[in-house]
Tab-separated table of C-alpha atoms and ligand atoms in Angstrom:
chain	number	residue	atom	x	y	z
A	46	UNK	CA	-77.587	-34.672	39.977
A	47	UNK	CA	-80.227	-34.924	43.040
A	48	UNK	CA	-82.297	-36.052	40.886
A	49	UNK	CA	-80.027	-39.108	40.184
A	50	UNK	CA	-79.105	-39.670	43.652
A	51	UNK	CA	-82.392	-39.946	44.976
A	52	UNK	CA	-83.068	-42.598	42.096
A	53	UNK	CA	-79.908	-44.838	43.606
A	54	UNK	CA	-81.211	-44.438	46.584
A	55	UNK	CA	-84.264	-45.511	46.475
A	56	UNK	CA	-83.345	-48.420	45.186
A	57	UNK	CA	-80.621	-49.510	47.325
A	58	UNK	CA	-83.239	-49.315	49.879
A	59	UNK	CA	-86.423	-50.601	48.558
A	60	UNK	CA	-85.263	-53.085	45.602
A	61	UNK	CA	-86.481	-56.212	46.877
A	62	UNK	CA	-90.144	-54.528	47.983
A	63	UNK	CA	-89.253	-52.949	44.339
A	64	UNK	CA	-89.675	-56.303	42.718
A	65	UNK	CA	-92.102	-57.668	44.920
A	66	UNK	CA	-94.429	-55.289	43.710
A	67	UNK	CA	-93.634	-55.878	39.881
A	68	UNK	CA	-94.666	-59.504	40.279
A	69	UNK	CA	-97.548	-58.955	42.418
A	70	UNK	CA	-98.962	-55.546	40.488
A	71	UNK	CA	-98.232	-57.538	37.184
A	72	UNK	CA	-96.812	-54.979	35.429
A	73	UNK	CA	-94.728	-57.394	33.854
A	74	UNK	CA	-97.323	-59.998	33.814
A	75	UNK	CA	-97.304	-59.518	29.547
A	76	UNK	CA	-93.549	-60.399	29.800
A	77	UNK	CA	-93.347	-62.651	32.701
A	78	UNK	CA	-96.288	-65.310	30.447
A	79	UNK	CA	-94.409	-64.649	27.009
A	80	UNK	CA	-91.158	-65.526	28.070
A	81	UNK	CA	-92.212	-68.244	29.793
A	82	UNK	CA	-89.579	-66.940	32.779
A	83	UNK	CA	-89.359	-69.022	35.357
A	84	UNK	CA	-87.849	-67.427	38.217
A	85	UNK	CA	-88.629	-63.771	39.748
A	86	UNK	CA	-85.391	-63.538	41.178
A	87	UNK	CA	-84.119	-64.252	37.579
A	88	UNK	CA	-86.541	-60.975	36.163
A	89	UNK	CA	-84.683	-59.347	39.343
A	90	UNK	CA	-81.565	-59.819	37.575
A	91	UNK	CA	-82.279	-58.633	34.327
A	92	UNK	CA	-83.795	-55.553	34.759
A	93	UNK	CA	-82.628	-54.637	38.304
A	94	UNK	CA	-80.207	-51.525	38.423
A	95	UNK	CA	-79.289	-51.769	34.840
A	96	UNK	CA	-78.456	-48.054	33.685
A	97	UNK	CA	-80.588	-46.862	30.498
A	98	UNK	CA	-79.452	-43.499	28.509
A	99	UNK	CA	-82.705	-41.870	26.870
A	100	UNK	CA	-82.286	-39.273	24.534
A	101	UNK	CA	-84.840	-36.759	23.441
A	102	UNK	CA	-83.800	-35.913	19.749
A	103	UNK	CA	-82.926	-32.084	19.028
A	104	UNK	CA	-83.756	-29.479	21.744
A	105	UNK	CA	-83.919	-25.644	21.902
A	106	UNK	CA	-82.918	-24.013	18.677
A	107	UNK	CA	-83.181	-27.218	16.805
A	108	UNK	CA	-87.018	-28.172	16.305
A	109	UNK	CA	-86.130	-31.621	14.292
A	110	UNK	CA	-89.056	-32.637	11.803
A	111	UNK	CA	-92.260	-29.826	12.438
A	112	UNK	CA	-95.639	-31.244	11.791
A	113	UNK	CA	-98.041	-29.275	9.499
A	114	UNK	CA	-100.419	-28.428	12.864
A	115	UNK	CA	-97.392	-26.799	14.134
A	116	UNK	CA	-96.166	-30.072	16.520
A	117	UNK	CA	-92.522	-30.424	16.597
A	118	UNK	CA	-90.090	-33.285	17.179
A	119	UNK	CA	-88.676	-31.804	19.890
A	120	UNK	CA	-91.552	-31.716	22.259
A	121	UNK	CA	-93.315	-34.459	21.592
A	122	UNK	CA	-89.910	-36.554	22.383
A	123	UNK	CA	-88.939	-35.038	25.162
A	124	UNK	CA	-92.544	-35.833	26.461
A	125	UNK	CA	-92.329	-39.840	25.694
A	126	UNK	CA	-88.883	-39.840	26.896
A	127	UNK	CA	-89.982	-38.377	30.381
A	128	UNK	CA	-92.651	-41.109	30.383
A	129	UNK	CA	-90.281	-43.590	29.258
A	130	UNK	CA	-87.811	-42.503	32.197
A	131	UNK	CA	-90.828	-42.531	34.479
A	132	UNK	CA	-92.077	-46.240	34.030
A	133	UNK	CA	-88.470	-47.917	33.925
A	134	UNK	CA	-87.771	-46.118	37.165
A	135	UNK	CA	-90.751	-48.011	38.631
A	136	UNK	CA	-89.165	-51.229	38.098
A	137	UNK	CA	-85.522	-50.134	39.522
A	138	UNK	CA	-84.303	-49.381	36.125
A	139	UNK	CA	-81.953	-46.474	36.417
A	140	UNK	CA	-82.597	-44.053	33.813
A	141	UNK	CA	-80.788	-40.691	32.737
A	142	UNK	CA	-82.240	-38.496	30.035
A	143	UNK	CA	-79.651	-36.493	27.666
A	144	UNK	CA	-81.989	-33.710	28.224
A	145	UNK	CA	-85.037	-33.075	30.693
A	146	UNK	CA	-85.952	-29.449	28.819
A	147	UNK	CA	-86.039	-27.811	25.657
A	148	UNK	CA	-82.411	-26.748	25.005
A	149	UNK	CA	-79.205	-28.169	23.177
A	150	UNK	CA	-76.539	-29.609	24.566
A	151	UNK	CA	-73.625	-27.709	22.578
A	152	UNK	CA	-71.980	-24.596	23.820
A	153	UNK	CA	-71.153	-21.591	21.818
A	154	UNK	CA	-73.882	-21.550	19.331
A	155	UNK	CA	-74.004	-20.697	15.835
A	156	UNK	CA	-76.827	-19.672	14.266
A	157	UNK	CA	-76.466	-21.814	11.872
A	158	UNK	CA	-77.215	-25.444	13.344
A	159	UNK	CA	-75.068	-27.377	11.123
A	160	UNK	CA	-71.935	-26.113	12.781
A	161	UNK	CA	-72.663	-26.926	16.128
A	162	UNK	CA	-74.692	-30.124	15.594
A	163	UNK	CA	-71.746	-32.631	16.154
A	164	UNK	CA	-70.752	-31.297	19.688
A	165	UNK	CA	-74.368	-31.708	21.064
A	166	UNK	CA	-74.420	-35.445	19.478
A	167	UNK	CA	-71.147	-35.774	21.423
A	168	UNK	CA	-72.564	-34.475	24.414
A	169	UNK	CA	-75.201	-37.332	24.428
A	170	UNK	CA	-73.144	-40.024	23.870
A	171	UNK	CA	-70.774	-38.251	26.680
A	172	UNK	CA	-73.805	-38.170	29.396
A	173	UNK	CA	-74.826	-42.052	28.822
A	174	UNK	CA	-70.714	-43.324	28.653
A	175	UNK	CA	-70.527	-40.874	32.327
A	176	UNK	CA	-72.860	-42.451	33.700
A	177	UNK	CA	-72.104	-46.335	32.649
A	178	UNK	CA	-75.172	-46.611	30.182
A	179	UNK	CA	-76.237	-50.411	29.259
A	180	UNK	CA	-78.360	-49.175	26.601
A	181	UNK	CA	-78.975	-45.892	24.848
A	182	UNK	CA	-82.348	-45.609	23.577
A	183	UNK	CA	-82.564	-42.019	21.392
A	184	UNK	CA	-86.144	-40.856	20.662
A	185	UNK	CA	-87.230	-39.094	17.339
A	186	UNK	CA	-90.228	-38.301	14.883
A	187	UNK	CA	-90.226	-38.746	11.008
A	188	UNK	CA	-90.686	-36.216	8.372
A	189	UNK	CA	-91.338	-37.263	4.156
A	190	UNK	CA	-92.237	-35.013	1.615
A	191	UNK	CA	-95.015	-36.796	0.657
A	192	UNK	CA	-97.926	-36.948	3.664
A	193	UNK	CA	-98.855	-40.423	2.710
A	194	UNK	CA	-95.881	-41.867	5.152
A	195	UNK	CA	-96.536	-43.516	8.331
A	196	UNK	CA	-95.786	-45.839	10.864
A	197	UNK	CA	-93.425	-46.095	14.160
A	198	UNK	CA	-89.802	-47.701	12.802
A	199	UNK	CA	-86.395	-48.474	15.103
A	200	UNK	CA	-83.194	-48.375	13.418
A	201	UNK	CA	-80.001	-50.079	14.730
A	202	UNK	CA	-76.363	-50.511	13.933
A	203	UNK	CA	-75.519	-53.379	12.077
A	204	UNK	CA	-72.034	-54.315	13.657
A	205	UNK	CA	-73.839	-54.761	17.089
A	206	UNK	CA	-75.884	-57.819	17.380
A	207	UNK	CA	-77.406	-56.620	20.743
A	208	UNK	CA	-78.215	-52.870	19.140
A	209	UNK	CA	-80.785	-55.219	16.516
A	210	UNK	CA	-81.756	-57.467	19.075
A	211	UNK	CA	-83.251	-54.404	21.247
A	212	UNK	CA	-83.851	-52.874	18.058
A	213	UNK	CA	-86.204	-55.976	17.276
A	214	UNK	CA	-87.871	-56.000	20.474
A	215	UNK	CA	-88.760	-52.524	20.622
A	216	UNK	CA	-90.119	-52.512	17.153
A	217	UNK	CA	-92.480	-55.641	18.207
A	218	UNK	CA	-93.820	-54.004	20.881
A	219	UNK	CA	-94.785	-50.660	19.186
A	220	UNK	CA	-96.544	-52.437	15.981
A	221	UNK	CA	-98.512	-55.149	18.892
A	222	UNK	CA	-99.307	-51.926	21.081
A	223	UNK	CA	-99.693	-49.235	18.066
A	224	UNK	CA	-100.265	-50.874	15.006
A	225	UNK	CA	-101.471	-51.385	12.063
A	226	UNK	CA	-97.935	-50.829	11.352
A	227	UNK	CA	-95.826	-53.115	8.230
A	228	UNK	CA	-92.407	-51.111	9.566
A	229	UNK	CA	-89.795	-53.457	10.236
A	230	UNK	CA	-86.250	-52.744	11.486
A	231	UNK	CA	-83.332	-51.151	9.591
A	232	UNK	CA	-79.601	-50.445	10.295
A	233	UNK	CA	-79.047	-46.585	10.256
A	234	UNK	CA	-75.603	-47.430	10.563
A	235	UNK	CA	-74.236	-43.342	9.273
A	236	UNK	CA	-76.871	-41.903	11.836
A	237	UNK	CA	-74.131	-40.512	13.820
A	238	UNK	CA	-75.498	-41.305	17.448
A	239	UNK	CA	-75.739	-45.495	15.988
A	240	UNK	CA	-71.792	-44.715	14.995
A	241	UNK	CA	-70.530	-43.377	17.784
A	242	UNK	CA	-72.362	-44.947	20.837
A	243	UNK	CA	-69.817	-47.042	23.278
A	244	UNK	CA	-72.899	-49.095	24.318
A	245	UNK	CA	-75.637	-51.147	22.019
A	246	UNK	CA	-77.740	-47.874	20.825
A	247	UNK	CA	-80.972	-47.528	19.193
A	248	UNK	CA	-83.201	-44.790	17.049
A	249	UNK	CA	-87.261	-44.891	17.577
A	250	UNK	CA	-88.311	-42.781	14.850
A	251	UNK	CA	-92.503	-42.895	16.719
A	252	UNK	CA	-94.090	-41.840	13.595
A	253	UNK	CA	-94.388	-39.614	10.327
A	254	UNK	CA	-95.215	-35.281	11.789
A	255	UNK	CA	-95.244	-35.020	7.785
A	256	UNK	CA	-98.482	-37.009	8.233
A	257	UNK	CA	-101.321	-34.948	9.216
A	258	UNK	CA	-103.703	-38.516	10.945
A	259	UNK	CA	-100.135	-39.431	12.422
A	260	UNK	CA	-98.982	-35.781	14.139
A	261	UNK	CA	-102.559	-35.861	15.347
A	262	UNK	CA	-102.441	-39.040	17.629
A	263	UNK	CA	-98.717	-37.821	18.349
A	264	UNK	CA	-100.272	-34.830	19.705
A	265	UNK	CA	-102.506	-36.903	21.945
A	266	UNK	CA	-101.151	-37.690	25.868
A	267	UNK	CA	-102.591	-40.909	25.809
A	268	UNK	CA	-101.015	-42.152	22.560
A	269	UNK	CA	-97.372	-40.649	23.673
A	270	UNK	CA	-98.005	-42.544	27.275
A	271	UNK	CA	-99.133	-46.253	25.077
A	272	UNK	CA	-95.974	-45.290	22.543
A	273	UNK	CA	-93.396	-45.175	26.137
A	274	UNK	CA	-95.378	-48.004	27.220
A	275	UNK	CA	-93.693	-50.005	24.295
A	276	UNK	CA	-90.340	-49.186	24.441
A	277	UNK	CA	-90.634	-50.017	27.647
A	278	UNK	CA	-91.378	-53.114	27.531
A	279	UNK	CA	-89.635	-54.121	24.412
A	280	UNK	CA	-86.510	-52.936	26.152
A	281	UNK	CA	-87.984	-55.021	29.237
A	282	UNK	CA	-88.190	-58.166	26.883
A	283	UNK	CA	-84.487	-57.312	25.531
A	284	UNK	CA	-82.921	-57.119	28.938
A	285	UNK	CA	-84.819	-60.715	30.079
A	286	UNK	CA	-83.961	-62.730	27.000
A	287	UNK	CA	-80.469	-61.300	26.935
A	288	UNK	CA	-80.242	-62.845	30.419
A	289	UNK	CA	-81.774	-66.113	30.061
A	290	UNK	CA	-79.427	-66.352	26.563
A	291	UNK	CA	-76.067	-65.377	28.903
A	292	UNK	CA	-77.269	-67.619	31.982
A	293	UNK	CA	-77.656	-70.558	29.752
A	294	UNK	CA	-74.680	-69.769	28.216
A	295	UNK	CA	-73.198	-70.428	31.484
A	296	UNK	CA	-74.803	-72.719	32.531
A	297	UNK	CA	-73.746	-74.805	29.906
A	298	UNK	CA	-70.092	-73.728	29.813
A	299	UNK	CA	-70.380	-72.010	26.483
A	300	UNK	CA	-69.626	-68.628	25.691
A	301	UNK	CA	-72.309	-65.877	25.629
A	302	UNK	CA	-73.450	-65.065	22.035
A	303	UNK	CA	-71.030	-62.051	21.042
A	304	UNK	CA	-72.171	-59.420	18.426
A	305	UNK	CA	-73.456	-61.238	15.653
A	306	UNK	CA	-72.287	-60.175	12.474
A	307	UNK	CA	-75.059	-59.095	10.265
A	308	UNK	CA	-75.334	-57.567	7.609
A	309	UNK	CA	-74.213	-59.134	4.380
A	310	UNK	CA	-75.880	-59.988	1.010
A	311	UNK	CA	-76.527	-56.799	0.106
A	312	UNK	CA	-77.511	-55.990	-3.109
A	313	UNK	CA	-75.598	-55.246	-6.236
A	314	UNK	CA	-76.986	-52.954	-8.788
A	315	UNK	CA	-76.289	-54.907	-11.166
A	316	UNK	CA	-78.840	-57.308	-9.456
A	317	UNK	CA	-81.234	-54.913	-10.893
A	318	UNK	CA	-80.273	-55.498	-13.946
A	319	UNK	CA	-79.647	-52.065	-14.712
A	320	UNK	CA	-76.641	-50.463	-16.394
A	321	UNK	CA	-76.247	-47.171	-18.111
A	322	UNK	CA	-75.773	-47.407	-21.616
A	323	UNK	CA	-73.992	-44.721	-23.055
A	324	UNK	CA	-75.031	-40.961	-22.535
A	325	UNK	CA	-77.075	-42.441	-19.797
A	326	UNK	CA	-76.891	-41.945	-15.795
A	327	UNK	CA	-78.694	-43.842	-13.281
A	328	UNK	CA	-80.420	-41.428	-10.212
A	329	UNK	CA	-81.742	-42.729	-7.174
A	330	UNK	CA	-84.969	-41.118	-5.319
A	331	UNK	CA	-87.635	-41.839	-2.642
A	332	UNK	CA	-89.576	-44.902	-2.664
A	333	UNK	CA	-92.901	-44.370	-4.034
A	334	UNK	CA	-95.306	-45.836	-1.159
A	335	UNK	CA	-95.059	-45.600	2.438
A	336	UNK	CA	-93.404	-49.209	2.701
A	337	UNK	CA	-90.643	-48.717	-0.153
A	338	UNK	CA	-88.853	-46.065	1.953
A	339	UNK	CA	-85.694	-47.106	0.167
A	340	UNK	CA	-84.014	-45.844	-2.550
A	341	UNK	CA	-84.873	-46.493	-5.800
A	342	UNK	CA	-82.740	-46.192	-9.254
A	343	UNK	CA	-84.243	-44.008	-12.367
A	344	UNK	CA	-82.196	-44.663	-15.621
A	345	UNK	CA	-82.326	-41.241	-17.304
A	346	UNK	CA	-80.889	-40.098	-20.579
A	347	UNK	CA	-78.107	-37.156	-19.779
A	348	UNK	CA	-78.671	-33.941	-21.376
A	349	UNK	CA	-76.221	-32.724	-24.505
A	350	UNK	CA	-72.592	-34.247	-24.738
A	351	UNK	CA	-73.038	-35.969	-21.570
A	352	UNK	CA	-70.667	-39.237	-22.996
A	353	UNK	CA	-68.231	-36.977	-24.313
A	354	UNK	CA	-67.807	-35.015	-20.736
A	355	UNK	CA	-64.796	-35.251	-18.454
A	356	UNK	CA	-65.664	-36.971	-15.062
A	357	UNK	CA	-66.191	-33.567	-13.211
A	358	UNK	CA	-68.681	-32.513	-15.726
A	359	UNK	CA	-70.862	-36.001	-15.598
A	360	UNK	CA	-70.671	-35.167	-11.513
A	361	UNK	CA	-71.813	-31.799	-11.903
A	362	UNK	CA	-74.418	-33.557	-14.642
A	363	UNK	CA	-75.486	-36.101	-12.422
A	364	UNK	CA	-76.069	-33.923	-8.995
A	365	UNK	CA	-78.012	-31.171	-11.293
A	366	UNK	CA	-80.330	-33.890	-12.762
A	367	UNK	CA	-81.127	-35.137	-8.708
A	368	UNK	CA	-81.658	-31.154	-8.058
A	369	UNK	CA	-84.409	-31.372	-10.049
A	370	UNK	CA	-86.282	-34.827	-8.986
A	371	UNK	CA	-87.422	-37.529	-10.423
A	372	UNK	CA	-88.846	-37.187	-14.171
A	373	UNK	CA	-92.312	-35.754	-14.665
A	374	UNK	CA	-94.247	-38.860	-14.963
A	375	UNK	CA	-92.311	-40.993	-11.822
A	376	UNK	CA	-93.744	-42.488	-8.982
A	377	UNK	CA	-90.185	-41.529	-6.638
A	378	UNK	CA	-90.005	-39.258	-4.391
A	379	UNK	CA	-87.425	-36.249	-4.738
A	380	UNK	CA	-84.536	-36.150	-2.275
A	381	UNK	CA	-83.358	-33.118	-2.416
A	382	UNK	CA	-85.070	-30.281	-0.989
A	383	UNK	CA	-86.572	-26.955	-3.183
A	384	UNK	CA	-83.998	-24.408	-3.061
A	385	UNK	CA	-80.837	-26.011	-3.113
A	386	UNK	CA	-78.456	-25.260	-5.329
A	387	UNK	CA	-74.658	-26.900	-6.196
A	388	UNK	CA	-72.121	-24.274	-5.238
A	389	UNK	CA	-69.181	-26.690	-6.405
A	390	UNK	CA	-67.582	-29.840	-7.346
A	391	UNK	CA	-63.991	-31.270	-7.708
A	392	UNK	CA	-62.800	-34.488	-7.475
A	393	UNK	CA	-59.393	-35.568	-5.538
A	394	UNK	CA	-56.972	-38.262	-7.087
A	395	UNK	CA	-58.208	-40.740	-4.981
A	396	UNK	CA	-61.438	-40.503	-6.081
A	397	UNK	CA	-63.158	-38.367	-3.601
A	398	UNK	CA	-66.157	-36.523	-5.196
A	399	UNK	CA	-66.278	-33.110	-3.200
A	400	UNK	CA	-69.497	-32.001	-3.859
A	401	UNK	CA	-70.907	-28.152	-2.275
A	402	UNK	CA	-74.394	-27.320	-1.735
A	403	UNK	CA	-75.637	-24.095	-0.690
A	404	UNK	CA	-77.612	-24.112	2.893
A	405	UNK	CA	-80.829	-24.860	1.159
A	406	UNK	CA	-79.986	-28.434	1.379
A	407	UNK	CA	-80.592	-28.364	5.000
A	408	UNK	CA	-82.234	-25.129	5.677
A	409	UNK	CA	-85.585	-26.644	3.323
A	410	UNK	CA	-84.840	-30.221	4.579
A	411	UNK	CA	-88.344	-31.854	5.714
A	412	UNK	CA	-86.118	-33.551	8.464
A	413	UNK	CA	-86.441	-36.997	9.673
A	414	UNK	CA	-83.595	-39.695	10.271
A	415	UNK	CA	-84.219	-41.615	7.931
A	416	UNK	CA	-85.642	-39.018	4.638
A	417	UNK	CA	-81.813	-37.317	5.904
A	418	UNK	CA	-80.158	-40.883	5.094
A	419	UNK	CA	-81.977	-41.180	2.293
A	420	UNK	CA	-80.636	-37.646	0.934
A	421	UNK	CA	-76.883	-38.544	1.294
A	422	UNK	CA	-76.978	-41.570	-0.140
A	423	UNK	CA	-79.288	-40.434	-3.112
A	424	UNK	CA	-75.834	-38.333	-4.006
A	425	UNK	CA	-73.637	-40.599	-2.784
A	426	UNK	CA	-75.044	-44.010	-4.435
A	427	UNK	CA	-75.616	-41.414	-7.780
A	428	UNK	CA	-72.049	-40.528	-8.195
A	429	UNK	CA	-70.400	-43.422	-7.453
A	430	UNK	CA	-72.027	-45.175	-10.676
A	431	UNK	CA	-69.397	-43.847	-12.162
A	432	UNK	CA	-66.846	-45.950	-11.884
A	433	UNK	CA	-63.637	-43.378	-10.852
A	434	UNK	CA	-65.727	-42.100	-8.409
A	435	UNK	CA	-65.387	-44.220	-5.001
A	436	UNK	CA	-66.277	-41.534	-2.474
A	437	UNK	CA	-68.126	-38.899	-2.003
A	438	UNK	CA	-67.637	-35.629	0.681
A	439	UNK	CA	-70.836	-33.987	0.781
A	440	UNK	CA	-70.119	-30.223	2.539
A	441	UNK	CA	-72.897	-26.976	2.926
A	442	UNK	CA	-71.583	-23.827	2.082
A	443	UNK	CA	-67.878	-24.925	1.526
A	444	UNK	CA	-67.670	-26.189	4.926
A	445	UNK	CA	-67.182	-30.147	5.929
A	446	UNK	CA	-68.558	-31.490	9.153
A	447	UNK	CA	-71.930	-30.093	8.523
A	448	UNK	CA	-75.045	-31.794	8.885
A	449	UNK	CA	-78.523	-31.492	6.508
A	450	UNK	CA	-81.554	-32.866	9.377
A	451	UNK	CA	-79.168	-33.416	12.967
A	452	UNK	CA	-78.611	-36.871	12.787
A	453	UNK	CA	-75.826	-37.750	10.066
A	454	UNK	CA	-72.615	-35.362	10.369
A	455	UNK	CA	-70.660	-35.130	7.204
A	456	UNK	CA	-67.419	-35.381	8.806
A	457	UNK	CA	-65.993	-38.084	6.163
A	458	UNK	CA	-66.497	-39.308	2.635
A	459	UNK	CA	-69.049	-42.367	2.331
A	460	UNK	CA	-68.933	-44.794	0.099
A	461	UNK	CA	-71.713	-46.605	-1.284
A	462	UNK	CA	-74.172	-48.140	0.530
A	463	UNK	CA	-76.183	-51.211	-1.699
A	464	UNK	CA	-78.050	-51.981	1.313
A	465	UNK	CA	-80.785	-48.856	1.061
A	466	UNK	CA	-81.376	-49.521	-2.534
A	467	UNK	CA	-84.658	-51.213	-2.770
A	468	UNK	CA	-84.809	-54.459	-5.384
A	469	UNK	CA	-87.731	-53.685	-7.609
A	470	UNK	CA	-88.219	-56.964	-9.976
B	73	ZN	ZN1	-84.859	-36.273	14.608
């Protein structure tokens, strides 16, 4: 709490020597000439005692993603995020981190992570609401199965225009600052920090650990210090354009642009032109190169009396077949980790698939936002090709609520989502 105080303090009493210095330093001299800004005052405005929530992913007993030299998620985000914290403070930003060491935020631990996973998500969101966060900027590395997979990538939440729009900015900075990098933007709209965030949230996902070239710059001080550097000043870029868009806005006696619906045209399998013809199911897997990180569909023929099964027994069919991966000669990548096994199935007369995996499915999990989103929906997008089933609750170990990588808890059933299936014409 000192440590906050002081921060308030210092810049009640220094903010206009504060922003002095930006301007004449040119820290912002990047931003100041591509914005074409025209007032410092107006820069004072925009970034001046604005409150920023940063969140270093996972924590004590929770590693996240682990690279193959041994460097985990944890540490490496908790770095950036310190050096993140440390260069908006210079420019009057306030800044309060979700965690400043390597610990959890839940209580009463379990030993097994999935159980207590929610309450230390809660307890983020909880620290940046208490203390009146404009923006809530969560920090995490990538994991595939495949090494190939690279490149920085910021994920936002679809029903907030102003999550993309610092989404966008962010992402812009990190491929000028970091690049060669093709990554653009994507909603991560089940991530459960996107979901439940009162204020416009986003996910940095700074690079692949599953990549050996990528953990080793990650590993590297002066590469985590150029990776803050860019969320810093794509969040810097946000917060100016946001105000110039809301001064104009009044300026001109309109209203400020609200939250722009996105979203919207997304895709239809049967854009694909695929169907199942009888005795066949349709699978989605992994992508097959490091810029397809979608899903993609595999039209496989089911094994024995398949068309003659009831709908549990397709389910069961259908989550068996992903078990075991894409066919032999495929280019996909599996979803479902080695080791996991279906404990269960039933389906509810509203047509909730209930579908129980044993721990394996997040026990072997390579970890990673988006590789976990990828997962669910690889089940989820699976079973609902057939047509009575609408839902699907995924639980581990006969428990709901549980979570496979720490960033999507299975608290509900999901429905399909058309959006992460890639179109492959
Ligand atoms: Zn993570």
């Amino acid at each position: 709490m000192s440590r906050i105080f002081v921060v308030v303090w210092f810049s009640k009493a220094f903010v206009v020597p504060a922003l002095a210095l930006i301007v004449i330093s040119g820290l912002l001299a990047m931003t100041l000439l591509r914005t074409s800004f025209e007032a410092t005052s107006s820069l004072a405005d925009a970034v001046c005692g604005k409150v920023i929530a940063i969140d270093p992913g996972h924590g004590g007993t929770d590693p996240g993603a682990i690279g193959r030299g041994g460097l985990t998620e944890k540490d490496l985000v908790l770095d950036i995020a310190k050096r993140l914290a440390a260069l908006m403070n210079r420019v009057a930003i306030y800044t309060v981190l979700t965690r400043e060491g390597d610990r959890t935020l839940a209580g009463g631990q379990d030993a097994d992570i999935a159980y207590w996973k929610r309450e230390d998500l809660d307890k983020r969101i909880e620290a940046a609401r208490n203390a009146h966060a404009d923006l809530f900027i969560s920090i995490h590395a990538n994991s595939f199965p495949e090494p190939m997979w690279s490149g920085a990538q910021t994920f936002y939440h679809s029903k907030s225009g102003d999550s993309k729009h610092l989404a966008s900015a962010i992402q812009e900075q990190v491929v000028a600052r970091l690049g060669p990098n093709l990554r653009k933007i994507k909603p991560g709209d089940s991530y459960y920090i996107l979901r439940t965030a009162t204020m416009p949230a986003v996910i940095v996902e700074v690079g692949f650990l599953s990549n050996p070239r990528e953990e080793a710059m990650l590993g590297d001080p002066d590469y985590r210090q150029r990776m803050a550097e860019a969320i810093f000043h794509g969040t810097v870029e946000y917060l100016v354009e946001k105000y110039r868009s809301e001064k104009s806005a009044r300026e001109s006696h309109l209203k400020p642009p609200g939250e722009a619906a996105t979203g919207g045209g997304s895709l239809k399998t049967t854009d694909l032109t695929l169907r199942a013809e009888e005795g066949e199911m349709i699978l989605y897997f992994g992508g097959p190169t490091n810029f397809d990180d979608s899903l993609m569909p595999e039209i496989r023929k089911a094994p024995g009396d398949y068309s003659r099964a009831d709908l549990r027994r397709k389910a069961i069919c259908i989550v068996r077949e992903l078990i075991s991966g894409p066919a032999g000669e495929s280019v996909l990548s599996p979803t479902i980790p080695k080791g996991t096994s279906l404990r269960d199935l039933w389906i509810t007369p509203d047509g909730v698939a209930h579908v129980d995996f044993s721990s394996g499915l997040s026990k072997n999990h390579w970890g990673g936002s988006r590789s976990e989103e990828l997962t669910v929906y690889s089940i989820v997008n699976s079973l609902t090709e057939l047509p009575d089933i609408k839902k699907v609750q995924i639980l581990i170990e006969g428990r709901k609520g549980s979570t496979i990588a720490g960033h999507i808890i299975l608290d509900t059933p999901l429905g399909r989502d058309e959006g992460l299936i890639e179109a492959r014409k």
